[in-house]
XYZ file of C-alpha atoms in Angstrom:
235
model
C 8.689 -27.063 -0.678
C 4.396 -27.223 1.140
C 2.247 -24.367 0.013
C 0.052 -24.470 -2.946
C 3.349 -23.268 -6.564
C -0.523 -23.548 -8.741
C -1.982 -20.836 -6.966
C 0.984 -18.399 -7.807
C -0.179 -15.534 -9.808
C 2.210 -14.022 -11.959
C 4.246 -10.758 -11.029
C 6.261 -10.558 -13.892
C 4.375 -7.671 -16.216
C 3.464 -6.721 -13.244
C 7.368 -5.957 -11.598
C 7.732 -4.846 -14.860
C 5.219 -1.799 -15.411
C 6.557 -0.775 -11.841
C 9.935 -0.685 -12.478
C 8.868 1.981 -15.726
C 6.738 4.290 -13.221
C 10.010 4.014 -10.587
C 12.215 5.119 -13.796
C 9.074 8.173 -14.357
C 9.556 9.143 -11.055
C 13.040 8.818 -10.743
C 12.855 11.622 -14.319
C 10.111 14.183 -13.232
C 12.756 14.045 -10.039
C 14.889 15.726 -12.335
C 12.754 17.296 -14.307
C 11.198 19.246 -11.037
C 15.421 20.043 -10.173
C 15.796 21.593 -12.965
C 12.473 23.909 -12.773
C 13.666 24.501 -8.679
C 16.896 26.082 -9.775
C 15.440 28.180 -12.294
C 13.240 29.379 -10.553
C 16.342 29.566 -7.767
C 18.221 31.798 -10.201
C 14.803 33.971 -10.799
C 15.208 35.051 -6.844
C 18.730 35.245 -7.020
C 17.921 37.871 -10.014
C 15.267 38.976 -7.834
C 17.448 39.008 -4.159
C 20.028 41.447 -6.276
C 17.644 43.585 -7.831
C 18.828 42.876 -11.443
C 15.857 43.679 -12.575
C 15.500 47.025 -14.082
C 11.810 46.978 -15.469
C 9.105 45.367 -13.586
C 7.028 44.626 -15.159
C 9.547 41.966 -17.302
C 10.335 40.872 -13.676
C 6.092 40.033 -13.708
C 6.418 38.740 -16.070
C 8.982 36.562 -15.911
C 7.724 35.276 -12.590
C 4.493 34.342 -13.928
C 5.871 32.475 -16.279
C 8.087 30.561 -13.944
C 4.710 29.591 -12.095
C 3.387 28.816 -15.230
C 6.416 26.205 -15.361
C 6.401 25.700 -12.357
C 2.593 24.490 -12.279
C 2.946 22.264 -15.550
C 5.898 20.355 -13.661
C 3.929 19.508 -10.162
C 0.675 18.927 -12.178
C 3.021 15.792 -13.958
C 4.009 14.685 -10.500
C 1.408 14.615 -8.910
C 0.413 12.272 -11.873
C 2.395 10.048 -11.977
C 3.226 9.672 -8.780
C -0.383 8.937 -7.638
C -0.373 5.631 -10.531
C 3.236 4.519 -9.401
C 2.124 4.715 -5.770
C -1.237 2.816 -7.010
C 0.959 0.237 -8.914
C 3.862 -0.623 -5.857
C 0.729 -1.178 -3.621
C -0.985 -3.690 -5.628
C 2.944 -5.593 -7.124
C 3.728 -5.063 -1.787
C -0.161 -6.958 -2.085
C 1.021 -9.706 -5.034
C 4.257 -10.054 -3.287
C 3.060 -11.302 -0.071
C 0.540 -13.302 -1.959
C 2.873 -15.186 -3.620
C 5.267 -15.971 -0.673
C 2.473 -17.574 0.918
C 1.990 -19.891 -2.277
C 4.837 -20.462 -2.401
C 5.203 -22.277 1.397
C 5.741 -19.894 3.791
C 2.923 -20.201 6.940
C 2.017 -18.408 9.738
C 3.304 -15.070 8.330
C 2.315 -11.522 10.468
C 0.871 -9.409 7.798
C -2.143 -10.225 5.377
C -2.111 -9.029 1.540
C -4.895 -6.481 2.050
C -2.665 -5.389 5.874
C 0.379 -5.345 4.138
C -1.132 -1.740 2.292
C -4.155 -1.284 4.208
C -0.376 -0.310 6.950
C 0.448 2.929 4.825
C -3.517 4.656 6.156
C -3.143 4.772 9.315
C -1.562 7.027 11.395
C 0.489 6.094 13.853
C 0.834 2.523 12.392
C 2.704 3.845 8.581
C 5.660 4.631 10.948
C 6.675 1.586 10.987
C 3.987 -1.261 9.947
C 4.552 -1.532 6.997
C 8.180 -1.288 6.975
C 6.861 -4.747 8.745
C 5.074 -5.927 5.992
C 8.134 -5.466 3.900
C 10.757 -7.542 5.897
C 7.931 -10.791 6.527
C 8.117 -10.393 2.684
C 11.797 -10.180 1.912
C 12.426 -13.058 4.188
C 9.498 -15.375 3.026
C 10.412 -15.272 -0.586
C 14.236 -15.687 0.056
C 13.433 -19.060 2.521
C 9.229 -19.463 2.650
C 9.827 -22.662 5.229
C 11.952 -21.021 6.994
C 11.444 -17.188 6.299
C 11.017 -16.860 10.444
C 14.616 -17.528 11.535
C 15.335 -14.918 9.622
C 16.378 -10.923 10.664
C 15.693 -8.078 9.216
C 16.900 -7.384 6.150
C 20.176 -4.466 5.344
C 18.465 -2.940 2.315
C 14.476 -3.400 3.526
C 15.969 -1.404 6.522
C 18.332 0.966 3.856
C 14.391 1.587 1.539
C 12.323 2.797 4.842
C 14.824 5.199 5.982
C 14.772 7.081 3.557
C 11.003 6.354 2.411
C 10.889 8.808 5.923
C 12.590 10.808 5.402
C 11.102 11.799 1.237
C 8.179 12.386 3.382
C 9.272 13.972 5.729
C 10.794 16.401 3.602
C 7.361 16.440 1.489
C 5.426 17.655 4.387
C 8.049 20.141 5.323
C 7.933 21.838 1.554
C 4.651 21.467 1.904
C 3.799 23.599 4.964
C 6.588 25.622 4.461
C 5.200 26.876 0.687
C 1.161 28.405 2.785
C 3.532 29.886 4.907
C 6.197 32.073 2.787
C 6.202 35.666 2.954
C 9.324 37.257 1.996
C 11.714 36.698 -0.655
C 14.548 34.826 1.340
C 11.694 32.676 2.871
C 10.676 31.169 -1.116
C 14.771 31.068 -0.913
C 15.217 29.051 0.957
C 12.275 27.382 -0.059
C 13.339 26.381 -2.727
C 16.774 25.120 -1.894
C 15.257 22.395 0.549
C 13.105 21.314 -2.324
C 15.422 20.800 -4.084
C 16.945 18.577 -0.886
C 13.551 16.280 -1.063
C 13.681 15.966 -4.571
C 16.793 13.850 -4.478
C 15.775 11.884 -1.997
C 12.713 11.074 -3.651
C 15.347 9.438 -6.341
C 16.954 8.075 -3.842
C 14.299 6.180 -2.534
C 13.190 5.647 -5.928
C 16.216 3.813 -6.931
C 16.147 2.470 -3.561
C 12.392 0.646 -3.935
C 14.048 -0.177 -7.448
C 15.854 -2.362 -5.483
C 13.957 -4.311 -3.331
C 11.135 -4.817 -5.766
C 13.447 -6.525 -8.315
C 15.049 -8.159 -5.605
C 12.198 -10.037 -4.160
C 10.694 -10.730 -7.674
C 14.190 -12.357 -8.415
C 13.391 -14.511 -4.814
C 9.834 -15.892 -5.816
C 10.453 -16.481 -9.174
C 13.651 -19.207 -7.983
C 11.702 -20.206 -5.290
C 8.592 -20.924 -8.488
C 11.643 -22.530 -10.079
C 12.560 -25.100 -7.261
C 8.653 -25.604 -6.549
C 8.078 -26.514 -9.536
C 11.590 -29.014 -9.783
C 9.864 -30.599 -6.496
C 6.857 -31.572 -7.856
C 7.749 -32.653 -11.638
C 10.276 -34.684 -9.578
C 7.145 -36.145 -6.477
C 5.353 -37.125 -9.737
C 7.704 -38.399 -11.438
C 8.146 -41.332 -9.140
C 5.047 -42.574 -8.927
C 4.883 -42.811 -12.060
C 7.793 -44.790 -12.062
C 6.624 -46.476 -8.638
């Protein structure tokens, strides 16, 4: 195995933090689903005319808005922190793949995360970069002979769907005026949260698999280095 395993950066702690944050994403998404369901019940009561008192209807609406705002704030914090940590993990995984012996990789550690922020290119470049990391992690010396991985494809499909739904929900929020608009928006938000949960689990699977592949490749490299040193001593 070529490369420089002595420059390999241990990703165990970083990977563990990413796992925790992905679980946090799932928890917050479930919390949002529960809060959205409570809002849906409120909207149904508005629609059916269940309230006999306008004051009570307004009070329940204000309480709903405060709850939803609190959940949204928690949602924002968790997803910003987890997003930063996941990007840091991708950078580290790309770097480590190179230290394991992968050469001629198309994406540098910087560009493997940089393309997430460039319009148009963000649609497919991050997918290619992550697939390259997957290939280089499983077979550092012959990574270019591997094709696209189905796990990466599923992860990216869920990424596209989840982000697209999020954008639609965000845009419709500003346009909703009628009660039925808010009901439809609520139902779409529920679907968006489900896609977020699926994406979190897909991301967790990809990260665990790549981390395990790199750890095993590192162990093989260290064993080969040790055996080479032993041969030199014996010789």
